[in-house]
Tab-separated table of C-alpha atoms and ligand atoms in Angstrom:
chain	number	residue	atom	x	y	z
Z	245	UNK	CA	125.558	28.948	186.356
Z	246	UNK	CA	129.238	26.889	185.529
Z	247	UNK	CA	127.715	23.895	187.339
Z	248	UNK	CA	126.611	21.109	185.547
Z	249	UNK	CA	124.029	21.066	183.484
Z	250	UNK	CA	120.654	19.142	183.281
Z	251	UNK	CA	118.888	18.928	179.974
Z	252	UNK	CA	115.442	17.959	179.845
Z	253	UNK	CA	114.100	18.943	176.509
Z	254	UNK	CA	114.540	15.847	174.316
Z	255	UNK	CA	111.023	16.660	172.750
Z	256	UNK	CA	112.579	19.972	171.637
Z	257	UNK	CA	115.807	18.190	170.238
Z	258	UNK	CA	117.394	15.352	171.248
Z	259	UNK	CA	121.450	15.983	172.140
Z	260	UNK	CA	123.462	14.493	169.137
Z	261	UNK	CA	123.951	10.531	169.566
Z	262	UNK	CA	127.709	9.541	169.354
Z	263	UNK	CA	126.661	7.374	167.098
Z	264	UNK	CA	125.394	9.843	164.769
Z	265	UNK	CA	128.292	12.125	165.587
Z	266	UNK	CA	130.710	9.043	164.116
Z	267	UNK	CA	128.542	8.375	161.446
Z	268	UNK	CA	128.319	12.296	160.262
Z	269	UNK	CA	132.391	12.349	160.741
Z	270	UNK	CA	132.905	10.202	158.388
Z	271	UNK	CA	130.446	11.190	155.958
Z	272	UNK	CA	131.530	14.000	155.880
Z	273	UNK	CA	135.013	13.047	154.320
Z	274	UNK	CA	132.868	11.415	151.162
Z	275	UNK	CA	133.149	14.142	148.692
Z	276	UNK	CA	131.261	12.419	146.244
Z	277	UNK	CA	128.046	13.571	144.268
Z	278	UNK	CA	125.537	10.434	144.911
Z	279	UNK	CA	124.068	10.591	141.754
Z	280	UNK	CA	127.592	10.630	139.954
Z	281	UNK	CA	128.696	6.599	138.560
Z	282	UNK	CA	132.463	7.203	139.955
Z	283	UNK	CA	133.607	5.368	142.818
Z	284	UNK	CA	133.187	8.628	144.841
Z	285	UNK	CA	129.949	8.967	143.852
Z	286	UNK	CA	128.929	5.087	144.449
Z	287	UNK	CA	130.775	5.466	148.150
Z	288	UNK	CA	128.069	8.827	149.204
Z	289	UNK	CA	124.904	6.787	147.785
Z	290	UNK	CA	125.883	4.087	149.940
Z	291	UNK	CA	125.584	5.323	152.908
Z	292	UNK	CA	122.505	6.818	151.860
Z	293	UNK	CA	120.943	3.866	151.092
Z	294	UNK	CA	122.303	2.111	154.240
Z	295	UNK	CA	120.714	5.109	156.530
Z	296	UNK	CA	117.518	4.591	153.989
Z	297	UNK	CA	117.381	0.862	155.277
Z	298	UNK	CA	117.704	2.067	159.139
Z	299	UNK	CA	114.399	4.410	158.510
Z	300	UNK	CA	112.760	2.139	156.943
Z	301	UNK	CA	113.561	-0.448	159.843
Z	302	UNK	CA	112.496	2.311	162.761
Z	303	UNK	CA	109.402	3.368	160.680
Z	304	UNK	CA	108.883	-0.775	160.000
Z	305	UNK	CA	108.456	0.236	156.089
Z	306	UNK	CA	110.035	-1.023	153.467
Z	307	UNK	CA	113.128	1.169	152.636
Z	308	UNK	CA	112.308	1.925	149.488
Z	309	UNK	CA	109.071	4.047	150.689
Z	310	UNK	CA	111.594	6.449	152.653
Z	311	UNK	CA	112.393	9.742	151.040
Z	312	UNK	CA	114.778	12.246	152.949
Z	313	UNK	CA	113.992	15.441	153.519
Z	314	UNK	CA	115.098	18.340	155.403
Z	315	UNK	CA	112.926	17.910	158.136
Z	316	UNK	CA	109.489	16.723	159.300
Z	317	UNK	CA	107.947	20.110	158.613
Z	318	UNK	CA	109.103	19.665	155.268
Z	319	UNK	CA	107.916	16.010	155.041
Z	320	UNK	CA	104.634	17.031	156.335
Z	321	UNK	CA	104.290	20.256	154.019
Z	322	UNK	CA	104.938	17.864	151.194
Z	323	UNK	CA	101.972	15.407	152.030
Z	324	UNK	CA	99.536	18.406	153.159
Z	325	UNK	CA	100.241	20.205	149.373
Z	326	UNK	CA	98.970	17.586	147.371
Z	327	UNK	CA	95.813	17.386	145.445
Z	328	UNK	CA	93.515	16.931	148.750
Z	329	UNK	CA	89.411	18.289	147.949
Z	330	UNK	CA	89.130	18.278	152.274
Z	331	UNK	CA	91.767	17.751	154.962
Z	332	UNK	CA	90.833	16.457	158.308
Z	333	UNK	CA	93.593	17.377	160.923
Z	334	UNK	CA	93.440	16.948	165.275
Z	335	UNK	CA	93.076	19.796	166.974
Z	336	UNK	CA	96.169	19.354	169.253
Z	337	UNK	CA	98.668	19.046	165.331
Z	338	UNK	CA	101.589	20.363	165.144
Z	339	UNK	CA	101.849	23.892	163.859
Z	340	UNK	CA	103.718	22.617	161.114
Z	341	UNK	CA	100.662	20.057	160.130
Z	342	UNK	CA	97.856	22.776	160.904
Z	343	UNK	CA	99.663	25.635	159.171
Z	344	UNK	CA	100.612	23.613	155.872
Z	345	UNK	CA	96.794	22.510	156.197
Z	346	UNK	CA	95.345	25.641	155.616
Z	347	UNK	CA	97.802	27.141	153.376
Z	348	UNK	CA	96.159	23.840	150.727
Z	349	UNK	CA	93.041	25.630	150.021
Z	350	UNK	CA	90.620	22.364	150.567
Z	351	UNK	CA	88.262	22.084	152.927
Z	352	UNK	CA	89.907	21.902	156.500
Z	353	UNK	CA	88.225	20.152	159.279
Z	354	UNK	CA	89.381	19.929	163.262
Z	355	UNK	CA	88.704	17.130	164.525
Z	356	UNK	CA	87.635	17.622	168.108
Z	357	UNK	CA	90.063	15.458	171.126
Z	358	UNK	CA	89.027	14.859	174.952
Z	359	UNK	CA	89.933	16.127	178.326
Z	360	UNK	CA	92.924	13.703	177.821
Z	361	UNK	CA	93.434	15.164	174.253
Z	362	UNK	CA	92.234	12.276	172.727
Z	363	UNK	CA	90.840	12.114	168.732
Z	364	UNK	CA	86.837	11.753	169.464
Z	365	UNK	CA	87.193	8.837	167.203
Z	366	UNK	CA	82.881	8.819	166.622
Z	367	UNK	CA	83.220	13.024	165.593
Z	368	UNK	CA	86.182	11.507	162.728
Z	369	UNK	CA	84.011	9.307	161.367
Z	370	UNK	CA	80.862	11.384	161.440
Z	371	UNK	CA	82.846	14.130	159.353
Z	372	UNK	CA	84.100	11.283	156.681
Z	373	UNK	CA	80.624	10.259	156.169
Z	374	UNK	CA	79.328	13.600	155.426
Z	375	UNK	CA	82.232	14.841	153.242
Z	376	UNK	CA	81.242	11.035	151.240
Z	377	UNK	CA	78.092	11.567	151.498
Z	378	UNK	CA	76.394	15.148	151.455
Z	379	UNK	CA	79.279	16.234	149.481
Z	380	UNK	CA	80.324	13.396	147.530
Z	381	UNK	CA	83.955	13.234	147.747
Z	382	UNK	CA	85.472	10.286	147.063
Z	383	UNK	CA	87.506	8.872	149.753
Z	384	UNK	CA	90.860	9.606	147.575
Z	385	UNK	CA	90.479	13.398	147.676
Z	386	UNK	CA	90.272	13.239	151.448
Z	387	UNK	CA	93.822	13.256	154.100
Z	388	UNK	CA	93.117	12.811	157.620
Z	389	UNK	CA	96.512	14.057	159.792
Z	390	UNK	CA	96.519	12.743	163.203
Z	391	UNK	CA	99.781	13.004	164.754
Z	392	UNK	CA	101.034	9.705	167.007
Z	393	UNK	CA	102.129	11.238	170.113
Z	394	UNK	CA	101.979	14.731	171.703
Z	395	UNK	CA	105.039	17.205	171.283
Z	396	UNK	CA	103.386	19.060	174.633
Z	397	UNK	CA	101.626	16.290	177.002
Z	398	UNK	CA	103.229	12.938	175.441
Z	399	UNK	CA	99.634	11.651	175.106
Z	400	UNK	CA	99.653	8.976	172.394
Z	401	UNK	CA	96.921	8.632	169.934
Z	402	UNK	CA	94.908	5.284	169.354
Z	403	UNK	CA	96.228	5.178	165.453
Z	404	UNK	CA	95.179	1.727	164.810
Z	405	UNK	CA	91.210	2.589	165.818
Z	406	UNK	CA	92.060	6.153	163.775
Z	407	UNK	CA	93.318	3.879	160.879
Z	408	UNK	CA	90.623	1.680	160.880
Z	409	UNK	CA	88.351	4.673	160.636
Z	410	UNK	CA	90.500	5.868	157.754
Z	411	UNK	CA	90.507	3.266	156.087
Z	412	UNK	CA	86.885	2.273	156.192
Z	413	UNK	CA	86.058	5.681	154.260
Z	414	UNK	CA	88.995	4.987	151.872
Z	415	UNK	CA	90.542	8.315	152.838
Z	416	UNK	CA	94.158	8.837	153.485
Z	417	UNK	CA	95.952	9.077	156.397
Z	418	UNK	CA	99.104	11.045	157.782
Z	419	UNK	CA	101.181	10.541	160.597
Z	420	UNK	CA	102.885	12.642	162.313
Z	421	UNK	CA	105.248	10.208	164.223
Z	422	UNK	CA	107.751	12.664	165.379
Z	423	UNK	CA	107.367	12.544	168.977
Z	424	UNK	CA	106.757	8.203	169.236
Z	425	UNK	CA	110.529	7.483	167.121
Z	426	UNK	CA	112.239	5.468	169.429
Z	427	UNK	CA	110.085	6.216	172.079
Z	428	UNK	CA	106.999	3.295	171.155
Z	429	UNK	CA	106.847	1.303	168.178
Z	430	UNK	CA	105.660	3.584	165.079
Z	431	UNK	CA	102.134	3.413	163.383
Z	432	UNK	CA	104.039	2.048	160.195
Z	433	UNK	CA	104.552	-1.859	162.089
Z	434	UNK	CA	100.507	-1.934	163.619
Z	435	UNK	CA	98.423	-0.843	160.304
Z	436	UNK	CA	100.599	0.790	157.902
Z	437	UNK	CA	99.159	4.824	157.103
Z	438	UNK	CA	99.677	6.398	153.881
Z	439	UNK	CA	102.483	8.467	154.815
Z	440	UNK	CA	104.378	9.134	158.176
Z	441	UNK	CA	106.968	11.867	159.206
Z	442	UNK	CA	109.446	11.679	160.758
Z	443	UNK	CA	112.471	14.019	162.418
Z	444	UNK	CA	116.314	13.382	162.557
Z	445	UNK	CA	116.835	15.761	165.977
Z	446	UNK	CA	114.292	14.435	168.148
Z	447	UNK	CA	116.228	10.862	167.647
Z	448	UNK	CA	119.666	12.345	168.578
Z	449	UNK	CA	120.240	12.548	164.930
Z	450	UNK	CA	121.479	16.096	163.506
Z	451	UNK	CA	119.340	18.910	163.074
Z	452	UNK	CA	117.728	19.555	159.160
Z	453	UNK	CA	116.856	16.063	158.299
Z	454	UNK	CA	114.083	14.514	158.404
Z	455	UNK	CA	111.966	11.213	156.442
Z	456	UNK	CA	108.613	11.073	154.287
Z	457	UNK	CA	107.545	7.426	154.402
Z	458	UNK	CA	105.119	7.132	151.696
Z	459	UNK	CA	103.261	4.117	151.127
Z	460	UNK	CA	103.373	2.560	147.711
Z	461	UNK	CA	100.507	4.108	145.583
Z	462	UNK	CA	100.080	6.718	147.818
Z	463	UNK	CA	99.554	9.973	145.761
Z	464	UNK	CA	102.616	11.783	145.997
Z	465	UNK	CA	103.338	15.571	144.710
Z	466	UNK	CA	106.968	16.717	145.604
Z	467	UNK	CA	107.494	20.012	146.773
Z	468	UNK	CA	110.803	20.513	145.510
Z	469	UNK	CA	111.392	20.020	141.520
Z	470	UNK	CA	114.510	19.467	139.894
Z	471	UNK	CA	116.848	16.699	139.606
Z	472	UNK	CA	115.909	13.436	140.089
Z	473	UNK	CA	116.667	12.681	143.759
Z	474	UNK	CA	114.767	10.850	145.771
Z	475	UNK	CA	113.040	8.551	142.703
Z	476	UNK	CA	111.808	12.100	141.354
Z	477	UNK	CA	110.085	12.728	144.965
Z	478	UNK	CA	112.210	15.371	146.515
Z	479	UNK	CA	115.076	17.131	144.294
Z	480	UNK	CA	118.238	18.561	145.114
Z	481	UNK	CA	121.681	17.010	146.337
Z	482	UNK	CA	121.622	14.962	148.934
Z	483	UNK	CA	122.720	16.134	152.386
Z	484	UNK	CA	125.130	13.044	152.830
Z	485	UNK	CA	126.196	13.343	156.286
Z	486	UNK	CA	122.954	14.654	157.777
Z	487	UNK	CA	121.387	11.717	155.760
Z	488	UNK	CA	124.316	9.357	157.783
Z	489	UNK	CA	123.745	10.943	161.207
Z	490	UNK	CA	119.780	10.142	160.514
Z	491	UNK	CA	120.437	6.614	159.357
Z	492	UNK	CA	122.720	6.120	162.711
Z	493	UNK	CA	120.253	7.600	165.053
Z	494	UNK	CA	117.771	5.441	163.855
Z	495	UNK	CA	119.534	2.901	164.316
Z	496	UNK	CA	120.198	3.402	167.704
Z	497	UNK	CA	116.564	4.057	168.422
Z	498	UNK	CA	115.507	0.580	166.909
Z	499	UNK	CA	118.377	-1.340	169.021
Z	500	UNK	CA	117.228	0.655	172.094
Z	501	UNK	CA	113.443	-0.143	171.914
Z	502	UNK	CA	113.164	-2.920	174.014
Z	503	UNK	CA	114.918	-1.425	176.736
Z	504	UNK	CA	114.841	2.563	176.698
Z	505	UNK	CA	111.414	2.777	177.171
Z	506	UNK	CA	111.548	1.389	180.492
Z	507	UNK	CA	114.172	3.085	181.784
Z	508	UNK	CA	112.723	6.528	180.274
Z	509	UNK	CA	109.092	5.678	182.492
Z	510	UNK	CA	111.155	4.569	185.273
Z	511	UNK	CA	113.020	8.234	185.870
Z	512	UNK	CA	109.871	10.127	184.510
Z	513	UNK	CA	107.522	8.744	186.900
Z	514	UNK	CA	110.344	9.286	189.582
Z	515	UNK	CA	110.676	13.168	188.542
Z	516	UNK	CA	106.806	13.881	188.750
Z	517	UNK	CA	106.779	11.885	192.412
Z	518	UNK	CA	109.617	14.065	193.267
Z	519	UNK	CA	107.965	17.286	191.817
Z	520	UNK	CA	105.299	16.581	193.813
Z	521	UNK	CA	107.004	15.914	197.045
Z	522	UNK	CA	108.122	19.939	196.360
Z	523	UNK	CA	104.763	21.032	195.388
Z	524	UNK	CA	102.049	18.654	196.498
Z	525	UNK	CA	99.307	20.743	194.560
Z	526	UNK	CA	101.122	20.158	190.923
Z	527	UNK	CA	98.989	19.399	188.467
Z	528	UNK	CA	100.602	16.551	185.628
Z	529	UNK	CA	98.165	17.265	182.289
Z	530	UNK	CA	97.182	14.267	180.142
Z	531	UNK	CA	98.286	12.106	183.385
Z	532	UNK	CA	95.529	9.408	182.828
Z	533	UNK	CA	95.848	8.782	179.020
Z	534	UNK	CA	98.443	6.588	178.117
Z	535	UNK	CA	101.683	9.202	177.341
Z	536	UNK	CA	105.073	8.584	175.874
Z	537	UNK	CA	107.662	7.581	178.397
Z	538	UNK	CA	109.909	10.552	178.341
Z	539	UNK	CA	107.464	13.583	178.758
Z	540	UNK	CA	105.594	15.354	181.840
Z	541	UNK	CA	103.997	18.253	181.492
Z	542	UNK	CA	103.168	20.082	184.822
Z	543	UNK	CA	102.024	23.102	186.345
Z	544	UNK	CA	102.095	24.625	189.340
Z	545	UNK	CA	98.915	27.517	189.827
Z	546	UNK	CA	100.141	30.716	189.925
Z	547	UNK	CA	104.052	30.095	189.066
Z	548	UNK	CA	103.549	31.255	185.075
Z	549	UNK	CA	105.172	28.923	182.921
Z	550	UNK	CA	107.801	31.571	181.223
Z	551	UNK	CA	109.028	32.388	184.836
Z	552	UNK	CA	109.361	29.060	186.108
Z	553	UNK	CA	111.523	27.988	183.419
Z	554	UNK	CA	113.701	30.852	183.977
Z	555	UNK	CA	114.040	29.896	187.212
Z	556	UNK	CA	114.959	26.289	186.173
Z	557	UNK	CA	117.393	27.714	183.835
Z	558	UNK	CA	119.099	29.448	186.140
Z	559	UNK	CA	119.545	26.540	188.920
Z	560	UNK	CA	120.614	24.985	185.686
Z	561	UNK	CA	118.196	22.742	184.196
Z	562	UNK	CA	116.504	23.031	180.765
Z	563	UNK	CA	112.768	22.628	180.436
Z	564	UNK	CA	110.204	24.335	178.435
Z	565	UNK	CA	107.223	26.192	178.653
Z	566	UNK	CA	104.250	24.534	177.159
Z	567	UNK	CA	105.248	23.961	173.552
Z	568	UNK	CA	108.717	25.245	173.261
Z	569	UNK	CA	109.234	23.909	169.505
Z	570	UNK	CA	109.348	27.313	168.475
Z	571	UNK	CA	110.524	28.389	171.913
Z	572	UNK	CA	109.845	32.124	173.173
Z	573	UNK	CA	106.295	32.021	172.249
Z	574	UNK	CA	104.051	33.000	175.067
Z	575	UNK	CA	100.753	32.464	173.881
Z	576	UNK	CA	98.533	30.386	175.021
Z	577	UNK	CA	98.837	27.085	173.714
Z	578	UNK	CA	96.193	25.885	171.578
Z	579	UNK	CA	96.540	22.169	172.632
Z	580	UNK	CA	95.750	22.948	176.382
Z	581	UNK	CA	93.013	24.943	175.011
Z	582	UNK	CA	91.891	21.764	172.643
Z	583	UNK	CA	91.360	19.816	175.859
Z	584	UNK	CA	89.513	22.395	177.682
Z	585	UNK	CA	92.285	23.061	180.322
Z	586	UNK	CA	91.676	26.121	182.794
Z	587	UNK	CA	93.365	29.275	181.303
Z	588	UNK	CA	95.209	29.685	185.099
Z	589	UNK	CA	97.039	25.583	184.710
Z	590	UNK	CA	97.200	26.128	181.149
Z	591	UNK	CA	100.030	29.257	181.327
Z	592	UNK	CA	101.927	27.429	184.210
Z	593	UNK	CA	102.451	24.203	182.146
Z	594	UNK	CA	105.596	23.317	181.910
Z	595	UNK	CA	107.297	20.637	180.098
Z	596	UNK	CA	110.122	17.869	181.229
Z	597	UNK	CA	111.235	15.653	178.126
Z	598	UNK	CA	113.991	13.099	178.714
Z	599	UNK	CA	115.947	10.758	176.634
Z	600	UNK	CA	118.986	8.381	176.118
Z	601	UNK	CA	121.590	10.552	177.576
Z	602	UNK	CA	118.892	11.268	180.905
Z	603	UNK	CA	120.030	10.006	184.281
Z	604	UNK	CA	118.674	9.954	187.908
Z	605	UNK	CA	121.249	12.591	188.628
Z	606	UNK	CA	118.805	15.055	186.073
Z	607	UNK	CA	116.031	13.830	188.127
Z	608	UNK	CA	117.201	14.974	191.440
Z	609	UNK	CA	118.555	18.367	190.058
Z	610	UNK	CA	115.144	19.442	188.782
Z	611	UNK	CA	112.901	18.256	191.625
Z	612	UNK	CA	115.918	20.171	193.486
Z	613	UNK	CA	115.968	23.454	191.260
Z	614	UNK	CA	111.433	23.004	191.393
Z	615	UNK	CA	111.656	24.239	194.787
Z	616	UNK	CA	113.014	27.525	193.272
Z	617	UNK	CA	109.803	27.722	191.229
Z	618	UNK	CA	107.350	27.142	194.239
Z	619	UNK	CA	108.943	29.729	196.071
Z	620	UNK	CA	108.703	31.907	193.359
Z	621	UNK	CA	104.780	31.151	193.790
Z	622	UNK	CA	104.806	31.892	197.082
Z	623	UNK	CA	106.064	35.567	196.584
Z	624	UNK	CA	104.183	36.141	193.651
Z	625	UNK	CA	101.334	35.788	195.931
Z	626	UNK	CA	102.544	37.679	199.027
Z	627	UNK	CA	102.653	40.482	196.434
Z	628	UNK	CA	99.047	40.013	195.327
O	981	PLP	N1	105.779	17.403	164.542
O	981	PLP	C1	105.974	17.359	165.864
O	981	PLP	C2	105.031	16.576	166.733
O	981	PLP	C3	107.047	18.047	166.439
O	981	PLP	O1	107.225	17.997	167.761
O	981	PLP	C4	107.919	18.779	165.594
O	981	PLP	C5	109.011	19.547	166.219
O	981	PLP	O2	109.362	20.610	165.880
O	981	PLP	C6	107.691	18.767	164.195
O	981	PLP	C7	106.596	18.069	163.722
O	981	PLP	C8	108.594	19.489	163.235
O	981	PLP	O3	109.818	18.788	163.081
O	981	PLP	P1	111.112	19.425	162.390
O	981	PLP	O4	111.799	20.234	163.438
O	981	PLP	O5	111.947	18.251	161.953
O	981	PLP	O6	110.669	20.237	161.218
C-alpha cells in the first residue's frame, strides 16, 4: 500500500514528537561525560537535569525523586526486586509488572478486577488485613502494583480509593502510569504513591528511556550497580540525548494537558460511532468504565483479531490485536480473561490508540478500511 498511512497505535509507541526530535539533535552534539567537572561535562548534566525537572513536572513530583532509566520495564523491575515479604499486583498488570513479580520470590497475590476490569477495591483490602494479621507482616514488607490506566481497554483505575487502601495498611504502592502520561493527570499530583513508572515512547519521546519516581524514604534497591549515577540509584552513563528527547516529550505532554485530552475523546468517540455505523453488532470492551481518551478496544464476533488487523494493515492503517506491546503474540489475553470476557469477543478484540499527531482524516480511513474486516466476517462464515 504507497498510500498514506494511518497510525493508530500510540499505546504501542507514540511517533517521535518534533520536539523531542530537536531536543535529541542537539544532545546529541554534547560529547560530554555528565559526571566529568569540565565544561563539556557540566553542558550534558544540564540538560539532564532540565529533562529531570520536566518529569518531575508531568509526574507532579519533585525532580529530585526522578531517576532515569532505560525504560518502564526496567523502572518497574527495579521497584518489584526489592526486599518485598508479599507483593499484591492487579490481575489485568502489565507483563512487565506480573513477570518481575514473580521472579521476587515473596508471596504474590492477584488482586481480582470487575467486568469493567476494575481493582475489587473490598478483595485489596481483605488480602492486606490478612497478610497483617494472620501472617503478621508489617505493612513495610508489603508492595501493592496497580497500574493507572489499561495498555489494552484504556480503563483507568480509581488510584486515589487504591491509595487510600494502601496507605491505611502502611503498605507500599506502585504505579504503573505508563498508559495515563499526558493522557490524564498522573497519580503522583492526587495522593502521591511510593513509586510510579513511567515510559519515554508512549509520550512521543524516543524509545529506551524511561523514569522511576521514587518517593522520598521509599525503600529503594537499584538494579544496576556501579558508578554513582542517578544519586547511587541506577549506575551507568547516562543516555544524554534519550534523557533530552524524554525531558522534551514531557514537556509537551504537560503543556498539552488541558487541551489534548479533549480533542483525543472527541475523534475516539467519533471512530467507535463510525465503526459502528460499518458493523452495528461491534462490541467496545471496558465501554462503561471511565477509559483514557485515546484508546478503543473493539471486536467484531467472528472476524479474529490477528486477521482483522491484517486487513487494516493492508488498507493501510495500523492497529493492534489485543495487547500488541509485544506484538505477534496470539494468545489469549489474560486481561480479557481477568474481566470474564467470552473467549469468541475476547480473540476479535482489537485495539485503536490515538495521539497528538491523530487527525479526523485517521478516523475516516479506519472506519473506511473496517468495512474490509466485516466483510472478511461475512466470508469466514459463508465458509462455515
Ligand atoms: N506498562 C504498561 C502499561 C505498558 O503499556 C508498557 C508498554 O510496553 C510497559 C509498562 C513497558 O514499558 P517500556 O516499553 O518502556 O519498557
Amino acid at each position: 500500500m504507497n498510500g498514506p498511512r494511518t497510525y493508530l497505535d500510540y499505546n504501542a509507541t507514540a511517533p517521535l514528537r518534533p520536539e523531542a526530535r530537536a531536543a535529541m539533535l542537539s544532545a546529541l552534539d554534547l560529547h560530554g561525560n555528565a559526571s566529568s567537572v569540565h565544561a563539556e561535562g557540566r553542558r550534558a548534566r544540564q540538560t539532564i537535569e532540565a529533562a529531570r525537572v520536566e518529569l518531575g513536572r508531568l509526574a507532579g513530583a519533585p525532580a529530585r525523586d526522578v531517576i532515569f532509566t532505560s525504560g518502564a520495564t526496567e523502572a518497574a523491575n527495579q521497584v518489584l526486586s526489592g526486599p518485598w515479604r508479599a507483593i499484591l499486583v492487579s490481575a489485568v498488570e502489565h507483563p512487565a509488572v506480573i513477570a518481575a513479580a514473580k521472579r521476587n520470590g515473596a508471596e504474590v497475590i492477584v488482586v481480582p478486577v470487575d467486568h469493567l476490569g476494575l481493582v475489587a477495591g473490598d478483595a485489596l483490602a481483605t488480602q492486606l488485613d490478612r497478610l497483617s494479621g494472620a501472617q503478621g507482616l508489617r505493612g513495610e514488607d508489603i508492595l501493592v502494583a496497580v497500574q493507572q490506566a489499561n495498555n489494552e481497554t484504556g480503563v483507568v483505575q480509581p488510584i486515589a480509593e487504591i491509595a487510600e487502601i494502601v496507605a491505611g495498611q502502611g503498605a507500599r504502592l506502585m504505579v504503573d502510569a505508563v498508559q495515563a502520561a499526558g493522557r490524564i493527570a498522573i497519580a503522583a499530583s492526587e495522593r502521591r504513591p511510593d513509586y510510579v513508572v513511567l515510559s519515554s515512547h508512549k509520550i512521543g519521546g524516543p524509545l529506551g528511556a524511561g523514569a522511576l519516581i521514587a518517593r522520598e524514604g521509599a525503600p529503594l534497591t537499584p538494579l544496576l550497580t556501579g558508578g554513582g549515577q542517578e544519586r547511587g540509584r541506577r549506575a551507568g552513563t547516562e543516555n544524554v540525548a534519550a534523557i533530552a528527547g524524554f525531558g522534551a516529550a514531557a514537556a509537551a505532554a504537560v503543556r498539552d494537558l488541558a487541551t489534548e485530552p479533549m480533542r483525543l475523546e472527541h475523534l475516539r468517540d467519533r471512530l467507535e460511532t463510525e465503526l459502528a455505523v460499518a458493523a452495528p453488532d461491534m462490541v467496545v470492551i471496558g465501554r462503561q468504565a471511565q477509559r483514557l481518551c485515546n484508546t478503543t478496544l473493539v471486536a467484531l464476533a467472528g472476524a479474529p483479531a490477528e486477521t482483522a488487523v491484517i486487513a487494516l494493515d493492508l488498507a493501510g492503517v495500523a492497529a493492534s490485536a489485543g495487547a500488541a506491546c509485544s506484538s505477534g503474540k496470539t494468545a489469549r489475553s489474560p486481561v480479557l480473561a481477568a474481566m470474564g470476557i467470552d473467549d469468541d469477543i475476547a480473540r476479535c478484540a482489537v485495539r485503536f490508540s490515538l495521539g497528538w499527531a491523530s487527525k479526523m482524516d485517521d478516523v475516516s480511513r479506519a472506519a473506511e478500511a473496517w468495512q474490509r474486516v466485516d466483510r472478511i466476517r461475512g466470508s469466514a462464515r459463508q465458509v462455515a
